[in-house]
mmCIF file of C-alpha atoms in Angstrom:
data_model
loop_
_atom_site.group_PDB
_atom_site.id
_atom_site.type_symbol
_atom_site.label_atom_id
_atom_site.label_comp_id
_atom_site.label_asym_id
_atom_site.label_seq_id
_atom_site.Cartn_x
_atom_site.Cartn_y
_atom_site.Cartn_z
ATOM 1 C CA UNK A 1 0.000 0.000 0.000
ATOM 2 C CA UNK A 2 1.088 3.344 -0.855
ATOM 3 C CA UNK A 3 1.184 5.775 2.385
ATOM 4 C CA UNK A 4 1.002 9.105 -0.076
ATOM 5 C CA UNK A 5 -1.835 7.428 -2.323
ATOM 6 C CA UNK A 6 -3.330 6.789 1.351
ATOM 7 C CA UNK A 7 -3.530 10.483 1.964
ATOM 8 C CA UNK A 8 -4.588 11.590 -1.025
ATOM 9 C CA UNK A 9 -7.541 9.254 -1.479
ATOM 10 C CA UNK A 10 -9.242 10.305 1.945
ATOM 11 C CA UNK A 11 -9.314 13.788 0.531
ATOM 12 C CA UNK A 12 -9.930 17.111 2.507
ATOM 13 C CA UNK A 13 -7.465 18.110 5.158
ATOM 14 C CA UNK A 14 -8.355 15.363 7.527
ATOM 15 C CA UNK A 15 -5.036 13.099 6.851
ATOM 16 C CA UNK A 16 -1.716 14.005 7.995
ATOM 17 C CA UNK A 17 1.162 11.876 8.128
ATOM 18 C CA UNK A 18 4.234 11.999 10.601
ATOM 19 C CA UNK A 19 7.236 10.695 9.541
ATOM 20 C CA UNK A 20 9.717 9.814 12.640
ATOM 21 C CA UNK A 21 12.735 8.755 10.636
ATOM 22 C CA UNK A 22 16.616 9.341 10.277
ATOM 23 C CA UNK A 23 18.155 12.220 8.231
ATOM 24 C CA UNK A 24 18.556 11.212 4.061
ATOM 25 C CA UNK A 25 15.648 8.541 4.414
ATOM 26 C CA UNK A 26 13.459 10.434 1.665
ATOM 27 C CA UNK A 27 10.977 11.942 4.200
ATOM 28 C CA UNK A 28 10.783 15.521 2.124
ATOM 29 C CA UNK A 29 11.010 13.831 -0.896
ATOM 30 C CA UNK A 30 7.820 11.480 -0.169
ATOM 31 C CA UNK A 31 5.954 14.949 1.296
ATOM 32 C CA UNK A 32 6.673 16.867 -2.350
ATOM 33 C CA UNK A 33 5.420 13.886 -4.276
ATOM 34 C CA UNK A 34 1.749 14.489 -2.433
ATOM 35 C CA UNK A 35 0.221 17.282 -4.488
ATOM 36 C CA UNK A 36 1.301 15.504 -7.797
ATOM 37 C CA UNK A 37 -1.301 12.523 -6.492
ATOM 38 C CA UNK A 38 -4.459 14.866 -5.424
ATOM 39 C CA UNK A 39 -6.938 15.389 -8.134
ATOM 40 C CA UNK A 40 -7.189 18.336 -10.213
ATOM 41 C CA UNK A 41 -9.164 21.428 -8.281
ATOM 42 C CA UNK A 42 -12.899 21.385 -9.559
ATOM 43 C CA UNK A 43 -14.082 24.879 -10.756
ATOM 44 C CA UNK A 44 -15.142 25.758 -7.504
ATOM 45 C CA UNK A 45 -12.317 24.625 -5.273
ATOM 46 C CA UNK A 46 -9.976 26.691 -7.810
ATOM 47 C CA UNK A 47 -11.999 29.919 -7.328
ATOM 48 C CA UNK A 48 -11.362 29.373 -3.419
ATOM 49 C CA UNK A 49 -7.666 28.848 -3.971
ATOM 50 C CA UNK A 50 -6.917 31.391 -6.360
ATOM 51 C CA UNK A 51 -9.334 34.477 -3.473
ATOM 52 C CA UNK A 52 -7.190 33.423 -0.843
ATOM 53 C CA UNK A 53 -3.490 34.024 -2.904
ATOM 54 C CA UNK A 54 -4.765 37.012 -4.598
ATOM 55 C CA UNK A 55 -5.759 38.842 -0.862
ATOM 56 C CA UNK A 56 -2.176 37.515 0.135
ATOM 57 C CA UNK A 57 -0.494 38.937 -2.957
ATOM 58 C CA UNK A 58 1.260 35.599 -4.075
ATOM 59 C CA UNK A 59 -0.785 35.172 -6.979
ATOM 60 C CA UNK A 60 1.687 33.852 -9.419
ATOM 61 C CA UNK A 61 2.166 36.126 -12.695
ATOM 62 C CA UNK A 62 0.162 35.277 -15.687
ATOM 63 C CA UNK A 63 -1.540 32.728 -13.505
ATOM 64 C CA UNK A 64 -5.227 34.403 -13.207
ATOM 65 C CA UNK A 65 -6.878 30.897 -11.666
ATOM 66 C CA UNK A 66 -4.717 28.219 -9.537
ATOM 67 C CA UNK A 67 -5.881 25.191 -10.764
ATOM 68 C CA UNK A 68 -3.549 22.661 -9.213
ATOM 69 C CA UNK A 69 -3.668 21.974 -5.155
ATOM 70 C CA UNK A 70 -1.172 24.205 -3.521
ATOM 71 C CA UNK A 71 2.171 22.862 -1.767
ATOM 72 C CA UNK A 72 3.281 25.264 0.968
ATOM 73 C CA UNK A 73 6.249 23.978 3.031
ATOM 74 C CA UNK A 74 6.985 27.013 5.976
ATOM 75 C CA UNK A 75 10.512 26.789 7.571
ATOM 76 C CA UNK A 76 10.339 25.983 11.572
ATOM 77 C CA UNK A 77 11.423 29.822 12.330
ATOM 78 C CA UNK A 78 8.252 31.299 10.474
ATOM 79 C CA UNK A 79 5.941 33.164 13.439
ATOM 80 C CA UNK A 80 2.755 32.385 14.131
ATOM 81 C CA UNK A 81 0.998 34.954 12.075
ATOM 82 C CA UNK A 82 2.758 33.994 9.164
ATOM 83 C CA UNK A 83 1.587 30.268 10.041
ATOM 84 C CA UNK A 84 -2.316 31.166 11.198
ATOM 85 C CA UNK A 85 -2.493 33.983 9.683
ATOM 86 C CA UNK A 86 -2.932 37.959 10.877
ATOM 87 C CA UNK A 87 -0.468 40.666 11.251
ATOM 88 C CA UNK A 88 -0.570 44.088 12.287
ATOM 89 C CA UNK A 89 -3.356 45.884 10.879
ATOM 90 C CA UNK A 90 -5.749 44.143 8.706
ATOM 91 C CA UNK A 91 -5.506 40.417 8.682
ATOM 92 C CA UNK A 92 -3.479 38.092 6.157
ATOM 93 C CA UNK A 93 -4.048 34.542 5.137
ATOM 94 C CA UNK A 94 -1.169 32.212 6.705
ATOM 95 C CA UNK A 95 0.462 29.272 5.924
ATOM 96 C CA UNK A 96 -2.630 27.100 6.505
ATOM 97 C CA UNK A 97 -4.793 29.301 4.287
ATOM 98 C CA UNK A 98 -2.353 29.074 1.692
ATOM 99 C CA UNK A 99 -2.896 25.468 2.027
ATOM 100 C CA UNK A 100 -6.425 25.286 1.646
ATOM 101 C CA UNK A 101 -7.166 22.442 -0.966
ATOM 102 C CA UNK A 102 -3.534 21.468 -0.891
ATOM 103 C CA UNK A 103 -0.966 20.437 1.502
ATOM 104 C CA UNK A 104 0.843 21.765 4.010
ATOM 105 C CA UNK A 105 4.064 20.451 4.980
ATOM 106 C CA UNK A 106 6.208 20.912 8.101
ATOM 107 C CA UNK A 107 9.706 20.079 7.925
ATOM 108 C CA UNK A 108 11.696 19.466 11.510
ATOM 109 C CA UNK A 109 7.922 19.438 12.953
ATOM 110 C CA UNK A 110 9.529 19.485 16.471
ATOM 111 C CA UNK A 111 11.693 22.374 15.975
ATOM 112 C CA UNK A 112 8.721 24.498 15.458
ATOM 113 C CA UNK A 113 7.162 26.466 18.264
ATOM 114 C CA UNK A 114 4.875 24.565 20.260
ATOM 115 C CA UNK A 115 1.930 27.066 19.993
ATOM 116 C CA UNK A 116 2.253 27.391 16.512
ATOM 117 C CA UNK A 117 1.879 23.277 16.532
ATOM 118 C CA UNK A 118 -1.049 23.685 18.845
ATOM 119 C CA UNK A 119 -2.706 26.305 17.052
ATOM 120 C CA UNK A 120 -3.061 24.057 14.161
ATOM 121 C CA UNK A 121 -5.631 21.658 15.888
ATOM 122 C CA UNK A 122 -8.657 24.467 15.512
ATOM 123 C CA UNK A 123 -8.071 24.575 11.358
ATOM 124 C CA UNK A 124 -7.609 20.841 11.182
ATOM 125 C CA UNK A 125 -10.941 20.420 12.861
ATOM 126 C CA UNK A 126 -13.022 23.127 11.674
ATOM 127 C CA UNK A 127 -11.129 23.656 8.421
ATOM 128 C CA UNK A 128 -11.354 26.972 8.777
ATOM 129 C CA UNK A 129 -9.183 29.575 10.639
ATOM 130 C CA UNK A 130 -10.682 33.129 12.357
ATOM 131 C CA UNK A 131 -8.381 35.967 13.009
ATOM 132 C CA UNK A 132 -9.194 38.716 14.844
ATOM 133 C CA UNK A 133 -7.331 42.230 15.626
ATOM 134 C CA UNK A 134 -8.771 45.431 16.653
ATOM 135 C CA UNK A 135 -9.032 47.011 12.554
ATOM 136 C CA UNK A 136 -11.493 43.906 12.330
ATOM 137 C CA UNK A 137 -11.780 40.228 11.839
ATOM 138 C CA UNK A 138 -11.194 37.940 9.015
ATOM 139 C CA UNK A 139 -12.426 34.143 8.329
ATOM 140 C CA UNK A 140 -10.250 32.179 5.888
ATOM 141 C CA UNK A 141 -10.615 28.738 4.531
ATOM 142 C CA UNK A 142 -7.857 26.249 6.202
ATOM 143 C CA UNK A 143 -8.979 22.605 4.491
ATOM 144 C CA UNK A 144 -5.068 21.205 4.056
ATOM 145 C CA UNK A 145 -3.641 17.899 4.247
ATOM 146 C CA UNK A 146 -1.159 18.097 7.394
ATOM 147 C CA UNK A 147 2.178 16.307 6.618
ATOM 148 C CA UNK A 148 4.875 16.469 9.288
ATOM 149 C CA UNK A 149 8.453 15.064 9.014
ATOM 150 C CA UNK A 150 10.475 14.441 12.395
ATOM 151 C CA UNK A 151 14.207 13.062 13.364
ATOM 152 C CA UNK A 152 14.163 10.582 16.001
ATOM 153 C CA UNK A 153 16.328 13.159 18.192
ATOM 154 C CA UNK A 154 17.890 16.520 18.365
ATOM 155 C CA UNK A 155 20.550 15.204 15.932
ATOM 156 C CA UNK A 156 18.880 12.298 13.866
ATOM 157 C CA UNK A 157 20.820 9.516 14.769
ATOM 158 C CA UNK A 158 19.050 8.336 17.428
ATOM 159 C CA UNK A 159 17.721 5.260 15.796
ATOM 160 C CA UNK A 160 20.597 4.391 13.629
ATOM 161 C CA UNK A 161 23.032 1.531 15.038
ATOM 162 C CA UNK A 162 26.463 2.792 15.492
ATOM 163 C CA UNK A 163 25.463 6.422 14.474
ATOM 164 C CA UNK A 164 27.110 8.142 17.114
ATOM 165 C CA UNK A 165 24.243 9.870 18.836
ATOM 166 C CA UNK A 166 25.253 11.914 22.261
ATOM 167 C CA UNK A 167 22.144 12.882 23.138
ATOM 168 C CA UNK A 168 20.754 12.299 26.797
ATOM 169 C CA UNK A 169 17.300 10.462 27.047
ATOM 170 C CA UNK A 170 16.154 13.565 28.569
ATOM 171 C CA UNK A 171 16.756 15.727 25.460
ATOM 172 C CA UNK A 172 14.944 12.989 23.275
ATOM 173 C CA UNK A 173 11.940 12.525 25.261
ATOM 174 C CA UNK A 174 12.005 16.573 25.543
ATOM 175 C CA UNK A 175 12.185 16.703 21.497
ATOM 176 C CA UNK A 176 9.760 14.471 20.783
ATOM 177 C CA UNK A 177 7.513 15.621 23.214
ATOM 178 C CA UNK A 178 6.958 19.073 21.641
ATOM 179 C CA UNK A 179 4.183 17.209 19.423
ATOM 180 C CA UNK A 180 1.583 17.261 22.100
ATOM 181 C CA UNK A 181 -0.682 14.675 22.731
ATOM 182 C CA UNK A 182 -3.922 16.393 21.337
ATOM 183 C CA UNK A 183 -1.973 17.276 18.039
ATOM 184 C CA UNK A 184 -1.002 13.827 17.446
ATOM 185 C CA UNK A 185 -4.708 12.613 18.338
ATOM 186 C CA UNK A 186 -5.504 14.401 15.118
ATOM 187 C CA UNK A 187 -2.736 12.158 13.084
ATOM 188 C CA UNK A 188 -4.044 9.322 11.245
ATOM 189 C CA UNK A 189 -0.938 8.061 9.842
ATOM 190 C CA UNK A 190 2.008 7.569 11.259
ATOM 191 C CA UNK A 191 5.269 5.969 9.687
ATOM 192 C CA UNK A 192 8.357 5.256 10.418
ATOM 193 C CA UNK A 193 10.649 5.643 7.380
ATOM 194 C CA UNK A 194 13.799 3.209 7.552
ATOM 195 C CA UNK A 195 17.288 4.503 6.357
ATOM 196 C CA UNK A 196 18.080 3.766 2.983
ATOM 197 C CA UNK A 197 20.938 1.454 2.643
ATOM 198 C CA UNK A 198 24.158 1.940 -0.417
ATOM 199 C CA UNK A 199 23.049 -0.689 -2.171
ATOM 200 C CA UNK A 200 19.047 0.493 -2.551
ATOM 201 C CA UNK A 201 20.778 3.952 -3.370
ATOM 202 C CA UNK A 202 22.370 3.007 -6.224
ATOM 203 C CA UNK A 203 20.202 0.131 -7.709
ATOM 204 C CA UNK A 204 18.150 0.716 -10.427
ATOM 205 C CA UNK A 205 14.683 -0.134 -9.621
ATOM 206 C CA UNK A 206 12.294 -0.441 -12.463
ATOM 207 C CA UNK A 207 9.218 -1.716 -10.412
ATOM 208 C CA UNK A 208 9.450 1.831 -9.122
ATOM 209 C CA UNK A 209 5.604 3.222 -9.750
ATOM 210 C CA UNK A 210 5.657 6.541 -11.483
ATOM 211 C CA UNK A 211 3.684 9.734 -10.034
ATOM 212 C CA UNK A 212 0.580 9.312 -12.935
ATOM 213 C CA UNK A 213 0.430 5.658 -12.121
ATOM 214 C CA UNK A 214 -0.721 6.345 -8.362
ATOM 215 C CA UNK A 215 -2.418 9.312 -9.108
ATOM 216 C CA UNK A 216 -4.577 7.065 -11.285
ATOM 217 C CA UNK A 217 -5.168 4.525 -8.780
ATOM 218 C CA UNK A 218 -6.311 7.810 -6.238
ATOM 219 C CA UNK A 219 -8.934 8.817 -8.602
ATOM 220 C CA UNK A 220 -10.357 5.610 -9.176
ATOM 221 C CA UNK A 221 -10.833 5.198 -5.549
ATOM 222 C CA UNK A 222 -11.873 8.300 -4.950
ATOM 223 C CA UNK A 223 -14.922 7.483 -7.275
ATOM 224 C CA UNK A 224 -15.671 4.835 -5.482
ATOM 225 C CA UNK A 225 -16.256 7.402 -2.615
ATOM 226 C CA UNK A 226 -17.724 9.843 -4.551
ATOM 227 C CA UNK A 227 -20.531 7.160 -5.664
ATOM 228 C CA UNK A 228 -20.867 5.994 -2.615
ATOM 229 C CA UNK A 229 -21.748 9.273 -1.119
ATOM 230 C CA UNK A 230 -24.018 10.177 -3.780
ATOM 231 C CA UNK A 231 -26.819 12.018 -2.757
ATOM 232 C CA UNK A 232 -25.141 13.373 0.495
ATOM 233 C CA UNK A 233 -23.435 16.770 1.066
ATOM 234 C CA UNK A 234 -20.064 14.886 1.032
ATOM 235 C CA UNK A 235 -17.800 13.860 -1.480
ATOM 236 C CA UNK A 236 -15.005 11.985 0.455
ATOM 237 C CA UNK A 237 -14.592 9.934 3.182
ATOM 238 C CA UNK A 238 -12.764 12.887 5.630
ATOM 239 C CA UNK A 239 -15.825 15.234 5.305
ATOM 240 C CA UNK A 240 -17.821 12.340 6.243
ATOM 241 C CA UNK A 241 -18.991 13.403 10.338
ATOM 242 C CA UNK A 242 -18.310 10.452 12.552
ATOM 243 C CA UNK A 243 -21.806 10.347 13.494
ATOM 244 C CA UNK A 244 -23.097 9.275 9.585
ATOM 245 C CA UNK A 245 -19.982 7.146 9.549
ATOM 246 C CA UNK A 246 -21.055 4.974 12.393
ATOM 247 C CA UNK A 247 -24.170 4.473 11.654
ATOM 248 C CA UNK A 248 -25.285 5.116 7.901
ATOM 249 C CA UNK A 249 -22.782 2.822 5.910
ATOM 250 C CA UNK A 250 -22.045 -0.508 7.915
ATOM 251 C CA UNK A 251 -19.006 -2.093 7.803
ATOM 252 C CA UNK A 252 -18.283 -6.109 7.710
ATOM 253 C CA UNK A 253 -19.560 -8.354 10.205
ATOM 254 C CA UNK A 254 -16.844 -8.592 13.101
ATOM 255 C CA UNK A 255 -14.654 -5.496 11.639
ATOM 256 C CA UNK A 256 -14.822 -3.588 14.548
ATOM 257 C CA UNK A 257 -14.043 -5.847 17.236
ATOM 258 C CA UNK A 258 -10.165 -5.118 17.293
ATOM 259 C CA UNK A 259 -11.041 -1.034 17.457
ATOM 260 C CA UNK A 260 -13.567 -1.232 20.144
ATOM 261 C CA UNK A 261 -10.767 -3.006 22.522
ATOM 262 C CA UNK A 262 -8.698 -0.363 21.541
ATOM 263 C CA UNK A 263 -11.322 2.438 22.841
ATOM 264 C CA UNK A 264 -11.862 0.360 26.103
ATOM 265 C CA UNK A 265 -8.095 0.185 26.823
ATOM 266 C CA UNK A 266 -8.170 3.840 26.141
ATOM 267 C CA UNK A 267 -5.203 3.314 23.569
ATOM 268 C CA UNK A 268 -8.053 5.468 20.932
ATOM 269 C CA UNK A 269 -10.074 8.177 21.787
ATOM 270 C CA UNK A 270 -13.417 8.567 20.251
ATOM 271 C CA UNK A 271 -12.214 11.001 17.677
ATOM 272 C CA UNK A 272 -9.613 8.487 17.100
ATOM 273 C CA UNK A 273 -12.230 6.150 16.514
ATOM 274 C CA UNK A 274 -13.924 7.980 13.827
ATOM 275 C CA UNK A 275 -10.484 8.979 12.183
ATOM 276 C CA UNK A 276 -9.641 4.973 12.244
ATOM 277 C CA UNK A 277 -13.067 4.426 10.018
ATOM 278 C CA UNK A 278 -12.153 7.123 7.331
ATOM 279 C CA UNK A 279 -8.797 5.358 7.106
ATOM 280 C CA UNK A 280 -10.647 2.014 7.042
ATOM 281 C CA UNK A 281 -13.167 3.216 4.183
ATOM 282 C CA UNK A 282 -10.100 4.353 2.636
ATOM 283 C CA UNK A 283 -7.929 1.448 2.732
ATOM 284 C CA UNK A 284 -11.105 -0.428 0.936
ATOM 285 C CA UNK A 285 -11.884 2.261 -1.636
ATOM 286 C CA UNK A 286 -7.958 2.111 -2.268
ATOM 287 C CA UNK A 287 -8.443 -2.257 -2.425
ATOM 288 C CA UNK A 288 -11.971 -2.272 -3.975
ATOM 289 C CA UNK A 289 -13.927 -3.377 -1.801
ATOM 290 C CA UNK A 290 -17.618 -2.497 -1.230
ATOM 291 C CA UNK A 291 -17.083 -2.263 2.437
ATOM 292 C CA UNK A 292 -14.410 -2.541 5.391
ATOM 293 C CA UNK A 293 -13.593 -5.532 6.344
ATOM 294 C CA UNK A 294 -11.229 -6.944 9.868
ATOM 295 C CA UNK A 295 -8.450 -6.698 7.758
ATOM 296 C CA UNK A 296 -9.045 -2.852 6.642
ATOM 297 C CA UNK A 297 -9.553 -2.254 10.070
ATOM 298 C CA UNK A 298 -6.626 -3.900 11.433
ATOM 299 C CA UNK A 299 -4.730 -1.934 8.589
ATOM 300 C CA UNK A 300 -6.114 1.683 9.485
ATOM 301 C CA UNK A 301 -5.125 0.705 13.766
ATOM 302 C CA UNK A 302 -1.487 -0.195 13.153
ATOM 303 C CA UNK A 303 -1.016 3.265 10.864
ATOM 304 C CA UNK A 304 -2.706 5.383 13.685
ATOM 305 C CA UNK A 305 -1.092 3.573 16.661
ATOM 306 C CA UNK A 306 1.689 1.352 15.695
ATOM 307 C CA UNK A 307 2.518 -2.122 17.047
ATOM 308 C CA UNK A 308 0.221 -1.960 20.038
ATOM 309 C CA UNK A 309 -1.334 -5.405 20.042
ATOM 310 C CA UNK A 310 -1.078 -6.044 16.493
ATOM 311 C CA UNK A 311 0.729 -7.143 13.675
ATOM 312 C CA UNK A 312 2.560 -4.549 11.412
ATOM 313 C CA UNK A 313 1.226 -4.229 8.185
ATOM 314 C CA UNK A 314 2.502 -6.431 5.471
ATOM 315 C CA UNK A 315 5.013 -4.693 3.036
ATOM 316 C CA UNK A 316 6.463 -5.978 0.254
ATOM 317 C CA UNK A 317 10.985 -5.575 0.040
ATOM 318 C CA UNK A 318 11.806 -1.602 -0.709
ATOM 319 C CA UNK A 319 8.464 -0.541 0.007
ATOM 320 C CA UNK A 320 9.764 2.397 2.298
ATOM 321 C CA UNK A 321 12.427 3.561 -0.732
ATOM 322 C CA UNK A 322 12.478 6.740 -1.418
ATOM 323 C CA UNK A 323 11.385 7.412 -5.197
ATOM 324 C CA UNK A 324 13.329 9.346 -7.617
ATOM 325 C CA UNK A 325 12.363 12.875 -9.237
ATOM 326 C CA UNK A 326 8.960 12.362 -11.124
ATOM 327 C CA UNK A 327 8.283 9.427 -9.168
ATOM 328 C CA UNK A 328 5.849 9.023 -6.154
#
């Protein structure tokens, strides 16, 4: 399974991933390969885009309508107005308005400020940000894709056997701490991206899937979404309210036994719950399957919480490679 085709398929900005890998592993590369694989704007969606860069004034020259989803990648010193949004005087779109329809990525996640990570969990929820200052207020559209890319430690070779890492335990657990615990409730993948070794460096691999490939196999399960939410105010699985989700569209006999003992152990939260179904409905739009079954389930569990209880997910030799320019 591809993690990027993953987040593009659920749609919205309700995905995020979280990479917790060593330096060089690809985990920028993978992150600039994700607005290649999301649809094409509809009319609409581009009209939204294209308002919020032209009140910014990033509109690109001789570009009067944005048609593509926007890729906006803020370094981990940008302030929180230039992140939220605001300013002095009248209000500007941020970073996550800039987003809107696209993705937003943030490299060294940790090394940002922690109230700027915080302040992202009101736009990831509402998917929409407010910003207030005493010349007036301003509501902007904030529906990104989240993707964050962490080192396991100050200096990234935490993980690595033999890689020579001095820090303490206290400054890891301090570094990887600065994701809080609500922001990472509101993560629904999260992957661990393995060093690349010489020899898969300089290999040619020509099972490698190109960019087009995947973003063929997105839009085919996104129309399986779109079909099966026909007739609904929703048109993919992450706009879907977890209300609806339980109850309107059931799921394989048995699928959610595994979850439920997750929510009783208190290892998943009831958002967690809901975010574990769109990842599930996902996973079997992405397979082709009418419904979720145990084994989408079990799937969408170990992406959201690891190895707790059960059995990684199956991947096939060089699945966590790194792809080349063009490829996804």
């Amino acid at each position: 399974m591809s993690y990027r085709g993953l987040c593009a398929v659920r749609g919205r900005y309700a995905l995020y991933l979280h990479h917790c890998a060593s330096p060089g592993a690809g985990k920028t590369m993978l992150a600039e390969r994700l607005p290649a694989l999301l649809p094409p704007l509809t009319r609409s969606e581009a009209l939204e885009v294209t308002a919020v860069h032209s009140v910014a004034g990033l509109l690109p020259p001789g570009r009067p309508l944005i048609a593509g989803p926007p890729y906006c990648a803020p370094h981990h010193s940008t302030t929180m107005p230039a992140i939220v949004g605001g300013g002095s005087g009248l209000p500007r779109p941020g970073a996550v308005s800039l987003a809107h329809r696209g993705v937003l990525f943030l490299d060294e996640a940790p090394e940002f400020p922690v109230r700027v990570l915080d302040a992202l969990r009101q736009p990831l929820e509402s998917g929409e940000v407010v910003i207030a200052r005493s010349a007036g207020s301003l509501r902007l559209p904030a529906r990104f894709l989240l993707c964050l890319a962490a080192n396991p430690c100050p200096c990234g070779r935490h993980s690595l056997r033999g890689g020579g890492c001095e820090c303490t335990s206290v400054m890891v657990n301090r570094y990887q701490g600065r994701l809080s615990g609500p922001l990472l409730d509101r993560v629904d993948l999260q992957v661990q991206v393995a060093p690349v070794t010489r020899a898969e460096l300089m290999e040619h691999d020509s099972t490698a899937e190109t960019t087009a490939t995947v973003a063929a196999r997105v839009q085919e399960a996104r129309n399986r979404a779109a079909a099966r939410l026909a007739g609904t105010p929703w048109r993919t699985n992450a706009e879907v309210p977890g209300h609806h989700l339980r109850t309107r569209w059931e799921l394989a006999p048995g699928a959610l036994t595994e979850a439920a003992s997750q929510l009783e152990r208190g290892l998943l939260t009831a958002r967690g719950l809901d975010r574990v179904l769109r990842v599930a409905w996902t996973v079997a739009d992405l397979a082709g399957r009418q419904r979720p079954d145990q084994r989408d389930l079990r799937t969408a569990l170990v992406l959201r919480t690891g190895d707790q209880g059960f059995p990684p997910v199956g991947r096939t030799p060089g699945s966590h490679r790194s792809a080349g320019p063009g490829r996804a």
